[in-house]
mmCIF file of C-alpha atoms in Angstrom:
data_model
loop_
_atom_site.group_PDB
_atom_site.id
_atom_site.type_symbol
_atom_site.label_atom_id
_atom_site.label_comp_id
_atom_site.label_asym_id
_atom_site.label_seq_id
_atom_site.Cartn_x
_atom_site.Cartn_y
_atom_site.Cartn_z
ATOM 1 C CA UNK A 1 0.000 0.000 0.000
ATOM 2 C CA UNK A 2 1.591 3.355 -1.061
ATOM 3 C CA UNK A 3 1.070 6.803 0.601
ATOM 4 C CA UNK A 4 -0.680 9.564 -1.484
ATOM 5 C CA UNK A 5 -1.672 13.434 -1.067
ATOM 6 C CA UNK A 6 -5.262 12.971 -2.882
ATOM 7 C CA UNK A 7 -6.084 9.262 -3.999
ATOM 8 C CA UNK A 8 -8.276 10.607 -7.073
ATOM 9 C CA UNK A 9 -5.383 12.325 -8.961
ATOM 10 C CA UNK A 10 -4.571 10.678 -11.950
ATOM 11 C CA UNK A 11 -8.282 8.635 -12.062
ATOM 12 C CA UNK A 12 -11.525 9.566 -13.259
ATOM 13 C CA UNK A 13 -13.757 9.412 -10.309
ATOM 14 C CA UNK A 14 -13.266 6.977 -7.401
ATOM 15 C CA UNK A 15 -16.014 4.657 -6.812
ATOM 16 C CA UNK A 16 -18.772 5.451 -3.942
ATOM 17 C CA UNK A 17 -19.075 1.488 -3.459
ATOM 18 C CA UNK A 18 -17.207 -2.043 -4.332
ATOM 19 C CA UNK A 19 -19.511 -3.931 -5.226
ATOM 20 C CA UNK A 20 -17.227 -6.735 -4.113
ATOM 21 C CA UNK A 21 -18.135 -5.570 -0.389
ATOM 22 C CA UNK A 22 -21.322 -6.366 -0.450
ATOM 23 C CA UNK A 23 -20.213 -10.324 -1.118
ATOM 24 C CA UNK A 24 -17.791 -9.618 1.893
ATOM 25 C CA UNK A 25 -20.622 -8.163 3.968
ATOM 26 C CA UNK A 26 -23.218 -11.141 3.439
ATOM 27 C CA UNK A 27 -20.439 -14.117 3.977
ATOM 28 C CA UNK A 28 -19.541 -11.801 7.439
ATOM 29 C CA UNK A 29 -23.009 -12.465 8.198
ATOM 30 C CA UNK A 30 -22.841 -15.780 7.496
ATOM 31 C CA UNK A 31 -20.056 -15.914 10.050
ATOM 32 C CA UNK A 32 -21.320 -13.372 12.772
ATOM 33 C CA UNK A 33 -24.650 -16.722 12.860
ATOM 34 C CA UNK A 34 -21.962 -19.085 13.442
ATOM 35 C CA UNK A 35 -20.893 -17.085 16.155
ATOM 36 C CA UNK A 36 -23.760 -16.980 17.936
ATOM 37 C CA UNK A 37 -24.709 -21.034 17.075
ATOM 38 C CA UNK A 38 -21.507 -22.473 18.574
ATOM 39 C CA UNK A 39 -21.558 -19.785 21.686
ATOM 40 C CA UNK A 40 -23.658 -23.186 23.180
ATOM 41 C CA UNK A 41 -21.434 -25.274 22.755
ATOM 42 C CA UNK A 42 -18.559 -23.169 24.034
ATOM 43 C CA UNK A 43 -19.924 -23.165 27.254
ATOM 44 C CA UNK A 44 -21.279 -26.535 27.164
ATOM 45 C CA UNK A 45 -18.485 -29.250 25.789
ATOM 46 C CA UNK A 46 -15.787 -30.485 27.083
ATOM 47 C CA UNK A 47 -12.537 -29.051 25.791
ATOM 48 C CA UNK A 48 -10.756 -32.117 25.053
ATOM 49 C CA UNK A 49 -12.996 -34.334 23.359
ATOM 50 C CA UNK A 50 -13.772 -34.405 19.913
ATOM 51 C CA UNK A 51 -17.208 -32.841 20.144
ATOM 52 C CA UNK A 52 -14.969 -29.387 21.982
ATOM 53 C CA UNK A 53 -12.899 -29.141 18.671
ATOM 54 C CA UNK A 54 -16.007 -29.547 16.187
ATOM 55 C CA UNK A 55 -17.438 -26.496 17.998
ATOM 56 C CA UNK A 56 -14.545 -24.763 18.804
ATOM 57 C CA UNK A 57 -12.645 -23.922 15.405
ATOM 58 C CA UNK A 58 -15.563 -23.131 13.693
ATOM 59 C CA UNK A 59 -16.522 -20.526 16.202
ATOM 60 C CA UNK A 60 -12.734 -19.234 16.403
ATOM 61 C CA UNK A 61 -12.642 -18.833 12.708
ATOM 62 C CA UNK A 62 -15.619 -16.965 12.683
ATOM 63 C CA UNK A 63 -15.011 -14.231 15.467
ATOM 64 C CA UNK A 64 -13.089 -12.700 12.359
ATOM 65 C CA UNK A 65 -16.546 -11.343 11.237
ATOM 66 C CA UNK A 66 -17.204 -8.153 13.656
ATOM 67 C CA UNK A 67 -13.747 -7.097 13.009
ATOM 68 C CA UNK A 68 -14.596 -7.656 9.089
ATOM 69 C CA UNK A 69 -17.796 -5.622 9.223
ATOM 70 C CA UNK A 70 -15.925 -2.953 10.650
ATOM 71 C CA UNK A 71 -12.795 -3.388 8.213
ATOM 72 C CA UNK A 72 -16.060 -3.183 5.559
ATOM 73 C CA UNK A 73 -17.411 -0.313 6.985
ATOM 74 C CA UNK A 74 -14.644 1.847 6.937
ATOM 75 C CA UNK A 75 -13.563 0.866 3.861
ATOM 76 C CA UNK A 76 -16.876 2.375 2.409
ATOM 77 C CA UNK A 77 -16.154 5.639 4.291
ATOM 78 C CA UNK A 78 -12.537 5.950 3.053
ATOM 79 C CA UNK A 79 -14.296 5.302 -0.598
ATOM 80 C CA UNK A 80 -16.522 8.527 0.311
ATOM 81 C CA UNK A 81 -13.941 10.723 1.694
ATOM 82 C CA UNK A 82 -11.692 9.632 -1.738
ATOM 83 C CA UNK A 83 -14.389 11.692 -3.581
ATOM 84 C CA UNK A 84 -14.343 15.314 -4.652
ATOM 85 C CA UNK A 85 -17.226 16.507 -2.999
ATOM 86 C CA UNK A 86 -18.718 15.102 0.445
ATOM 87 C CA UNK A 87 -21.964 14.731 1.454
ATOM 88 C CA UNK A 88 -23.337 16.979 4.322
ATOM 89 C CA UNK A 89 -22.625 15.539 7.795
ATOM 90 C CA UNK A 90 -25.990 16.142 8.773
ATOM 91 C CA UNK A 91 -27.548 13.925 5.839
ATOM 92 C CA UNK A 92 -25.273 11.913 6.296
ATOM 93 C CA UNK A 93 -25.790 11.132 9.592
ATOM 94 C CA UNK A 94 -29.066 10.749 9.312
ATOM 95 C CA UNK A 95 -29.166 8.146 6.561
ATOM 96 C CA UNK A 96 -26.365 5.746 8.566
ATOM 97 C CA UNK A 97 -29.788 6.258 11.627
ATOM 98 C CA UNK A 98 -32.339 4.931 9.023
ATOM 99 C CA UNK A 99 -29.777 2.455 7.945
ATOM 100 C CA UNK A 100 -29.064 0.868 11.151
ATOM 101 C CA UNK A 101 -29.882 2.881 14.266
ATOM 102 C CA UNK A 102 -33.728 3.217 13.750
ATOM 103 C CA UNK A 103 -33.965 -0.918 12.918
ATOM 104 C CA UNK A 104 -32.032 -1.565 16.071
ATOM 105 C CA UNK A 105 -34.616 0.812 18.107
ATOM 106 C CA UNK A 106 -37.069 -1.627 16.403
ATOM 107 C CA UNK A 107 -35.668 -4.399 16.880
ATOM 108 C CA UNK A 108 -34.621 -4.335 20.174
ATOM 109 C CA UNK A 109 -38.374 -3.588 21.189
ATOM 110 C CA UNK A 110 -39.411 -6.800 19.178
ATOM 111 C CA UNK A 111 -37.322 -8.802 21.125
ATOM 112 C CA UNK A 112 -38.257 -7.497 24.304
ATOM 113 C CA UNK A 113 -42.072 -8.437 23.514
ATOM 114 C CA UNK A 114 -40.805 -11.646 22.316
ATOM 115 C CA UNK A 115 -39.187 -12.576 25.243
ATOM 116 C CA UNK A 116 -41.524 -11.669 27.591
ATOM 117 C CA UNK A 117 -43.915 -14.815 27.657
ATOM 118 C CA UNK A 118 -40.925 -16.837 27.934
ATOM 119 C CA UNK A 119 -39.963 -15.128 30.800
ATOM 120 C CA UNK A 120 -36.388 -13.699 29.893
ATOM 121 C CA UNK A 121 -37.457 -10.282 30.311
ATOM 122 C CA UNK A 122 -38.873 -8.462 33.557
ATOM 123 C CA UNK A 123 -41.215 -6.471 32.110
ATOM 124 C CA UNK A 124 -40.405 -2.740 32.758
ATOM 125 C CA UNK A 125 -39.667 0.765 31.001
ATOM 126 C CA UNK A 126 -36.528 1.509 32.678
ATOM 127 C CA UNK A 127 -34.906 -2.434 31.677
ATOM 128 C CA UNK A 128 -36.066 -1.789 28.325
ATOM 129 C CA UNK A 129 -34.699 1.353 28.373
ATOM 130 C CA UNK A 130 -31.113 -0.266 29.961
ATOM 131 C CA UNK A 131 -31.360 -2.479 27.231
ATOM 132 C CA UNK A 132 -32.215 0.362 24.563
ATOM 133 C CA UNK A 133 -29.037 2.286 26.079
ATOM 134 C CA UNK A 134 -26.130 -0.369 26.441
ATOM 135 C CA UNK A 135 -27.097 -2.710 23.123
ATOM 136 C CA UNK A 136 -27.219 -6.016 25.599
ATOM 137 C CA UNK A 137 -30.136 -7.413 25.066
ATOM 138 C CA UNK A 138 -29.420 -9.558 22.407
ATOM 139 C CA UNK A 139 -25.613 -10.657 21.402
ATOM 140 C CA UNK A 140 -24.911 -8.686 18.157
ATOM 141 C CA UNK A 141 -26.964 -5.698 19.361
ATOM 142 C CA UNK A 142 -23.490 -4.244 20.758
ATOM 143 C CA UNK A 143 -22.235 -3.779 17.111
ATOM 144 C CA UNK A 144 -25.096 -1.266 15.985
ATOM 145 C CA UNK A 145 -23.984 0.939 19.230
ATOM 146 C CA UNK A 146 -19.969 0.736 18.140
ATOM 147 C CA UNK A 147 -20.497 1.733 14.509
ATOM 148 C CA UNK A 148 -22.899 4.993 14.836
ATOM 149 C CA UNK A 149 -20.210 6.166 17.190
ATOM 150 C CA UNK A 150 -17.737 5.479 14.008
ATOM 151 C CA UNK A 151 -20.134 7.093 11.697
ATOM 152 C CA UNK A 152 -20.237 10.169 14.032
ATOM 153 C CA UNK A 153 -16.546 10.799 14.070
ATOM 154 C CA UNK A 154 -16.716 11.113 10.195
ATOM 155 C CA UNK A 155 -14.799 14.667 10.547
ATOM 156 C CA UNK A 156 -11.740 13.192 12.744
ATOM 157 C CA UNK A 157 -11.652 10.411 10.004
ATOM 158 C CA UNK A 158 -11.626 12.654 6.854
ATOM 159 C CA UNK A 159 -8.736 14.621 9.237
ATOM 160 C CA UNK A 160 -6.894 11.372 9.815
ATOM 161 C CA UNK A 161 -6.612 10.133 5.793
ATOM 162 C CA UNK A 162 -5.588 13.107 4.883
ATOM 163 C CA UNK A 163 -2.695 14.582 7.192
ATOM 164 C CA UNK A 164 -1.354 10.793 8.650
ATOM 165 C CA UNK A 165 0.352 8.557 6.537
ATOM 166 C CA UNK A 166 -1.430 5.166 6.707
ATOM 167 C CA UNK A 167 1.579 3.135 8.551
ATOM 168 C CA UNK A 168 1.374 5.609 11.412
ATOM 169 C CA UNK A 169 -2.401 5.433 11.149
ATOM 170 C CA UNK A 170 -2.751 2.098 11.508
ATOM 171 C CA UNK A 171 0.455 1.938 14.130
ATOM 172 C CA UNK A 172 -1.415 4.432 15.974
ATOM 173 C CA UNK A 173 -5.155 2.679 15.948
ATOM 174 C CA UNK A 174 -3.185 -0.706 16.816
ATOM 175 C CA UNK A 175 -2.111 0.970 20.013
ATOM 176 C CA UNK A 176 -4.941 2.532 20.919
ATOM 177 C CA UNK A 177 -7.080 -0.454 20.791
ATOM 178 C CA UNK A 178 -4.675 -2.622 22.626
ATOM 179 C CA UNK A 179 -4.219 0.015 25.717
ATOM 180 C CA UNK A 180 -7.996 0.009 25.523
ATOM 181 C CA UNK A 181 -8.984 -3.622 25.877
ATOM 182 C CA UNK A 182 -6.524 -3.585 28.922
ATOM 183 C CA UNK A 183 -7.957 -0.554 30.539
ATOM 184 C CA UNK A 184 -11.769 -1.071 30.109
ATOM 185 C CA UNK A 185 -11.204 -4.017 31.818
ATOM 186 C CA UNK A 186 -9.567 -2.199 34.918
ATOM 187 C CA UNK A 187 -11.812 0.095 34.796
ATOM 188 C CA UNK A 188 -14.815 -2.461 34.639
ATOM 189 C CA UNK A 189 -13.127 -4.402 38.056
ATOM 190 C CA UNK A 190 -12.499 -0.921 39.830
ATOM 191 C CA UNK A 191 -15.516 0.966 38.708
ATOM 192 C CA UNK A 192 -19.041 -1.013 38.633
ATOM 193 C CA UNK A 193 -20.773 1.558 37.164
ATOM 194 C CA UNK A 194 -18.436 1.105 34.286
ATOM 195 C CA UNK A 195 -18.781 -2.557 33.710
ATOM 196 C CA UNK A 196 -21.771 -2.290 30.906
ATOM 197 C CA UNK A 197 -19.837 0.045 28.397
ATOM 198 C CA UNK A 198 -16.776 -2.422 28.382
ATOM 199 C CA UNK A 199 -16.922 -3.894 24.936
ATOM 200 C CA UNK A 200 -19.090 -0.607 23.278
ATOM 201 C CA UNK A 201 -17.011 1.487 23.052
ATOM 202 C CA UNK A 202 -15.196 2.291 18.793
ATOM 203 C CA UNK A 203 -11.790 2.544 20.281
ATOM 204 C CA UNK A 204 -12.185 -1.476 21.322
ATOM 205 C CA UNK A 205 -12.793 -2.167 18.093
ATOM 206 C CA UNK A 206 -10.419 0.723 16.185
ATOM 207 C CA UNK A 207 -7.467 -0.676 14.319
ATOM 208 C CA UNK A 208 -10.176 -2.487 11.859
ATOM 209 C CA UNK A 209 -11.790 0.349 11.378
ATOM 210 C CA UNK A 210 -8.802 2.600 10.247
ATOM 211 C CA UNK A 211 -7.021 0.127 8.454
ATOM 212 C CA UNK A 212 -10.284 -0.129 6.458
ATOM 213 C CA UNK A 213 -10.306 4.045 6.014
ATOM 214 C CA UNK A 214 -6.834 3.926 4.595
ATOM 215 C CA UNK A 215 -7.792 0.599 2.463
ATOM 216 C CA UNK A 216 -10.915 2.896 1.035
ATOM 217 C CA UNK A 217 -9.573 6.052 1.013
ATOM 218 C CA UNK A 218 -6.301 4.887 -0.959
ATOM 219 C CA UNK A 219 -7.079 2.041 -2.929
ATOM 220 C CA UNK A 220 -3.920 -0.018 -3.490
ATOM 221 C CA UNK A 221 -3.765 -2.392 -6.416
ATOM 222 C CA UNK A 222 -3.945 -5.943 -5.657
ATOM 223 C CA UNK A 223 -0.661 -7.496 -6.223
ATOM 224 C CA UNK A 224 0.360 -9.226 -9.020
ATOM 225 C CA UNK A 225 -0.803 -13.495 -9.211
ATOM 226 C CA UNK A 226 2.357 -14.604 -7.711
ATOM 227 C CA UNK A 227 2.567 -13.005 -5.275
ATOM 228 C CA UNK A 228 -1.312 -12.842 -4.276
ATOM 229 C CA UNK A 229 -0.373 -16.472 -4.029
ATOM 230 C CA UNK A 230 2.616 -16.265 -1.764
ATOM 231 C CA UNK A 231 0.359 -13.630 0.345
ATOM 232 C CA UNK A 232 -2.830 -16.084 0.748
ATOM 233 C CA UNK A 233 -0.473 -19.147 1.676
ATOM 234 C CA UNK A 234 1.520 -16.950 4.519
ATOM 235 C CA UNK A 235 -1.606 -15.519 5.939
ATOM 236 C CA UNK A 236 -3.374 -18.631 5.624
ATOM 237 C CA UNK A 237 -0.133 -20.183 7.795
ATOM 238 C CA UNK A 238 -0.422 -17.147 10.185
ATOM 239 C CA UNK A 239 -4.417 -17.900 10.653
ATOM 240 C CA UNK A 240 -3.717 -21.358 11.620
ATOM 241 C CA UNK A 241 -1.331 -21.322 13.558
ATOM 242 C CA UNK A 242 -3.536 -18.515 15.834
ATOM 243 C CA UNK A 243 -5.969 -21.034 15.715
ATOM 244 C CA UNK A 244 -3.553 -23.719 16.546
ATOM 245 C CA UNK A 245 -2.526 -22.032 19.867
ATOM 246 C CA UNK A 246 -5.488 -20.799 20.589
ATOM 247 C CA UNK A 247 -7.511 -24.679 20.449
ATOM 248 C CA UNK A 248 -4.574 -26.001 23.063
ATOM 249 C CA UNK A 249 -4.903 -23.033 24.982
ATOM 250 C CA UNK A 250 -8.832 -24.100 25.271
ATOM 251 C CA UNK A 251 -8.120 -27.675 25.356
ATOM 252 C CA UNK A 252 -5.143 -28.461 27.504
ATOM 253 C CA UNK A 253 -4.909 -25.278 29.325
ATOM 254 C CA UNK A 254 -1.618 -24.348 27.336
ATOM 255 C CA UNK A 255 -0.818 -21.052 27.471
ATOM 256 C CA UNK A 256 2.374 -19.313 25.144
ATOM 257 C CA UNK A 257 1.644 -16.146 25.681
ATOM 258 C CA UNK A 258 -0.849 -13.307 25.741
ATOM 259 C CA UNK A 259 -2.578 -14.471 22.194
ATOM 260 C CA UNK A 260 -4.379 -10.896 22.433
ATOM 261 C CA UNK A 261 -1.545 -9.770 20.923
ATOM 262 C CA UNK A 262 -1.618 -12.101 18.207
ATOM 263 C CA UNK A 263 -5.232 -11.600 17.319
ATOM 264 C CA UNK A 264 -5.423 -8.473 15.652
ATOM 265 C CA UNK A 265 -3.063 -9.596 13.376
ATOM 266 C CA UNK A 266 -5.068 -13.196 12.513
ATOM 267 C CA UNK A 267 -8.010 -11.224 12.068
ATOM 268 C CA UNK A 268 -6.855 -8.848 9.896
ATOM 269 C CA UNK A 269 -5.268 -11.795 7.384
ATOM 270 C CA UNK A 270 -8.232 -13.131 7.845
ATOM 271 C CA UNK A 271 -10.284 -10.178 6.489
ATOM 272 C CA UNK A 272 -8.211 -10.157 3.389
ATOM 273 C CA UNK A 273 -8.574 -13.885 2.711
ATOM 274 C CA UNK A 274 -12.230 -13.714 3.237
ATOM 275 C CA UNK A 275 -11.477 -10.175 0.286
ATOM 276 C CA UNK A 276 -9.607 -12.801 -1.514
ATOM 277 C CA UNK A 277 -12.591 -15.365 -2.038
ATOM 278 C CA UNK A 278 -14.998 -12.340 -2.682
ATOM 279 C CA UNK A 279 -12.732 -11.271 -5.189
ATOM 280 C CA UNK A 280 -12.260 -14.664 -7.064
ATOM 281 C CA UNK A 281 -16.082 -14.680 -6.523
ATOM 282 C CA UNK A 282 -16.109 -11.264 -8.362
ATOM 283 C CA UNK A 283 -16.666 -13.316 -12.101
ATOM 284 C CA UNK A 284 -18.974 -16.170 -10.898
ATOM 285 C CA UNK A 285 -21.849 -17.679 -12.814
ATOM 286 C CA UNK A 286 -25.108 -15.559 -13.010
ATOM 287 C CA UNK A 287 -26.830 -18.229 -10.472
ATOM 288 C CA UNK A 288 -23.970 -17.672 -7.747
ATOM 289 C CA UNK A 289 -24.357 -14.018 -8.812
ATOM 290 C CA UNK A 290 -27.970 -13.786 -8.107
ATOM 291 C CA UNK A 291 -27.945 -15.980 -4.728
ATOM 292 C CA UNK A 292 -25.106 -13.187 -3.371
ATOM 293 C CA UNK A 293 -26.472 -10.359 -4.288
ATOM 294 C CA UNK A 294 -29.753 -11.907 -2.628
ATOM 295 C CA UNK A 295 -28.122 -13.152 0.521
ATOM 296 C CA UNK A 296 -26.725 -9.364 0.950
ATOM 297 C CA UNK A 297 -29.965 -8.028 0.304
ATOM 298 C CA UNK A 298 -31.336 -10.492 3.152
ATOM 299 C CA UNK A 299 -27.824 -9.908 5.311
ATOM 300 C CA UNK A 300 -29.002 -6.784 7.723
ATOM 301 C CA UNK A 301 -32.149 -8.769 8.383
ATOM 302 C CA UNK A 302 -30.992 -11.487 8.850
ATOM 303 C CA UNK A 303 -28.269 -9.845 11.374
ATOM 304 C CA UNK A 304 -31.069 -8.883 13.485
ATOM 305 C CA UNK A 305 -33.407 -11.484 13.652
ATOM 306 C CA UNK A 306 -31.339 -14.619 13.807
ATOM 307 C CA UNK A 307 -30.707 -14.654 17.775
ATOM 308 C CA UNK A 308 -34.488 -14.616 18.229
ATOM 309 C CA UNK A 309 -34.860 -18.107 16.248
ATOM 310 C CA UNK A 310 -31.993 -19.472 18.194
ATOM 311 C CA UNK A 311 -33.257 -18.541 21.214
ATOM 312 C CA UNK A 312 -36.237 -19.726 20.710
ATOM 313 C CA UNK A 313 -35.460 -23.085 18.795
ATOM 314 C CA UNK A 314 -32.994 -23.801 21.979
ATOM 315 C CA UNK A 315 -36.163 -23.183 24.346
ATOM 316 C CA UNK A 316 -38.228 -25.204 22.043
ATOM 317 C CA UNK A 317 -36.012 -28.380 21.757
ATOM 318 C CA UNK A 318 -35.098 -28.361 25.469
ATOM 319 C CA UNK A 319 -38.816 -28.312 26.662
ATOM 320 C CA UNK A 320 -39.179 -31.382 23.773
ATOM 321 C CA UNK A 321 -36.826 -32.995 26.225
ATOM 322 C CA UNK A 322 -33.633 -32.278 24.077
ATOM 323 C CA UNK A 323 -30.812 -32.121 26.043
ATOM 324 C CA UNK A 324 -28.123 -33.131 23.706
ATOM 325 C CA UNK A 325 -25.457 -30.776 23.156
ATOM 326 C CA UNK A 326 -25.158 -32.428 19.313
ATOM 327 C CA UNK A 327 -28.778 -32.665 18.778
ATOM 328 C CA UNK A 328 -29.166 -29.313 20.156
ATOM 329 C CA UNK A 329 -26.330 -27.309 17.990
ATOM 330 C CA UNK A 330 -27.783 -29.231 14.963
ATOM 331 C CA UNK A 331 -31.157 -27.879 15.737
ATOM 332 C CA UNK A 332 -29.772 -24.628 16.125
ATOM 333 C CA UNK A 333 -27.758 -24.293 13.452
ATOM 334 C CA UNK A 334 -31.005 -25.724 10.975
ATOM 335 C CA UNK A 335 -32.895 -22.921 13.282
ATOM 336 C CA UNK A 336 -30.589 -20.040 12.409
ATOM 337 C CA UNK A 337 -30.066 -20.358 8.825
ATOM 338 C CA UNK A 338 -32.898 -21.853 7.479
ATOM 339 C CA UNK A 339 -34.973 -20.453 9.962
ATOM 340 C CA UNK A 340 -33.935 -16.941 9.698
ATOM 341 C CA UNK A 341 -33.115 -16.425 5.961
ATOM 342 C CA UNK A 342 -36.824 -18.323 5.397
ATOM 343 C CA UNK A 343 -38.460 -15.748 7.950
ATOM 344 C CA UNK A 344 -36.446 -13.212 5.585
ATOM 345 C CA UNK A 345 -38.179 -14.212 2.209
ATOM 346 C CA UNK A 346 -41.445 -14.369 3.816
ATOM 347 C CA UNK A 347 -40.680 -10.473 5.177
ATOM 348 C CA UNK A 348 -39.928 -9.442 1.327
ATOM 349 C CA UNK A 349 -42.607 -10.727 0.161
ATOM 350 C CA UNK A 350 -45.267 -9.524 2.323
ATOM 351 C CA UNK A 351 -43.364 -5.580 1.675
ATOM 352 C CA UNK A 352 -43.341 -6.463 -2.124
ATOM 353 C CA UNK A 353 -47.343 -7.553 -1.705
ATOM 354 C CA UNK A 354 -48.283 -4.161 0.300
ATOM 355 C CA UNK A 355 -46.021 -1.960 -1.690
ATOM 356 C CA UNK A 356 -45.276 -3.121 -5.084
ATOM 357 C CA UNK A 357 -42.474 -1.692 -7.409
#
């Protein structure tokens, strides 16, 4: 990646959008459910049989997809502030609410109805408005709360592409986010009243987004095949071997050293081999074409509402007497695909039957 005064000298226009992101953004999806499937079994299985690895890697490999969606995010910001004219902050703003703030207000009161009869919920305006404030009523709630606070500091971003070199940038984020995740958790043990912000806060979470500005906002050129090649068999080597220490670390209780360290830089080869297989995807056969571009369009649903069907699937199979961790990770994982991406056609086509194009 090279350094540049203005990215859009010497080109035409620089895109608003990759399309190629929105492939990236629906197999993140994909990823954030498997998240949330496995988090059973995580809790449940025993770390050294075989049943702990089946549901351990698969979750490990997926905890890539928050940081993605943030890598994602930013990337489509850096894109914007590329461009010769910017759209008012105010708009702006406003259109990121609609986008994902308002459906999380929504959403979050859904699931506060729905949990109700089951009994998961107390019943009162100040917990729902706990929940409303602090994003933890549902697991991937938290993530809606972290990226409007990214899409308000659109000014200090546009600032930060344009004066700071992207190696210092990205040194600078690294740091940032490291001393972070070490001091929201002292401040968590030493404050209580702190405890429910640890976790929500964008500078948790801010190397992925400003490597994803820079990414955006300067646009390197992929490399040439051979080394592409050399690139996705080293980072592929890096990811597995993070994975590697991280399954004895769960299993055996070995422990290297602090693998927090480590995990910003698995994630972030990660994120480009998951860019890799979007891009190879880029020139796929119209029916591939048309079931991504429809599992995007379903993705931000599908986001919301898939930890409602697992919640209730699990209640439903235990009180069928299901007790089986297997049986009950299969049911849940039938649950939160099927379930939720079925629940998603039905939605579209009850909005295409009330307002038709």
């Amino acid at each position: 990646m090279h350094n540049t005064a203005h990215p859009s000298v010497g080109l035409e226009r620089p895109p608003s959008r990759l399309p190629v992101l929105d492939d990236f953004n629906a197999l993140c999806c994909l990823l954030v459910i498997m998240i949330h499937v496995m988090s059973l079994g995580i809790t449940d299985a025993d770390p050294t049989s075989w049943q702990g690895a089946v549901v351990f890697v698969p979750w490990l490999l997926s905890r890539c997809a928050v940081p993605g969606f943030l890598f994602s995010g930013g990337m489509k910001m850096g894109l914007e502030l590329a461009r010769d004219t910017l759209s008012p902050y105010g708009p702006y703003i406003l259109r990121r609410a609609k986008k994902v703030y308002f459906p999380y207000l929504f959403w979050t009161l859904f699931y506060y109805l729905c949990f109700l009869p089951i009994g998961y919920v107390r019943g009162s305006l100040a917990e729902l408005g706990n929940y409303l404030w602090f994003g933890s009523l549902s697991a991937q709630f938290y993530y809606v709360l972290v990226v409007m606070q990214l899409y308000l500091l659109r000014p200090l971003w546009r600032q930060l592409v344009r004066r700071v070199g992207w190696l210092a940038g990205c040194a600078g984020a690294l740091v940032v986010m490291l001393a972070a995740l070490w001091l929201q958790g002292a401040a968590a043990r030493a404050l209580p009243w702190f405890a429910p912000y640890q976790g929500k806060l964008f500078i948790t979470y801010l190397f992925y987004w400003v490597a994803g500005l820079y990414a955006g906002y300067l646009r390197p050129e992929r490399p040439a095949p051979t080394r592409r090649l050399w690139a996705i068999l080293g980072s592929g080597l890096v990811v597995l071997t993070y994975l590697g220490l991280c399954y004895l670390e769960f299993s055996a209780g070995v422990v290297f050293f602090n693998l927090e360290l480590m995990k910003p830089l698995s994630n972030l080869l990660s994120i480009y081999l998951l860019m890799e297989l979007c891009a190879a995807l880029k020139n796929c056969g119209p029916l591939l074409r048309r079931f991504l571009n429809w599992l995007y369009q379903a993705s931000l649903f599908v986001f919301f509402v898939h930890c409602l069907v697992l919640t209730y699937a699990t209640a439903i199979l235990q009180k069928l007497g299901v007790h089986s961790l297997s049986l009950l990770l299969i049911g849940r994982l039938v649950a939160a695909y099927l379930g939720s991406f079925l629940l998603y056609w039905l939605w579209n086509r009850l909005r295409q039957t009330i307002h038709p194009r």
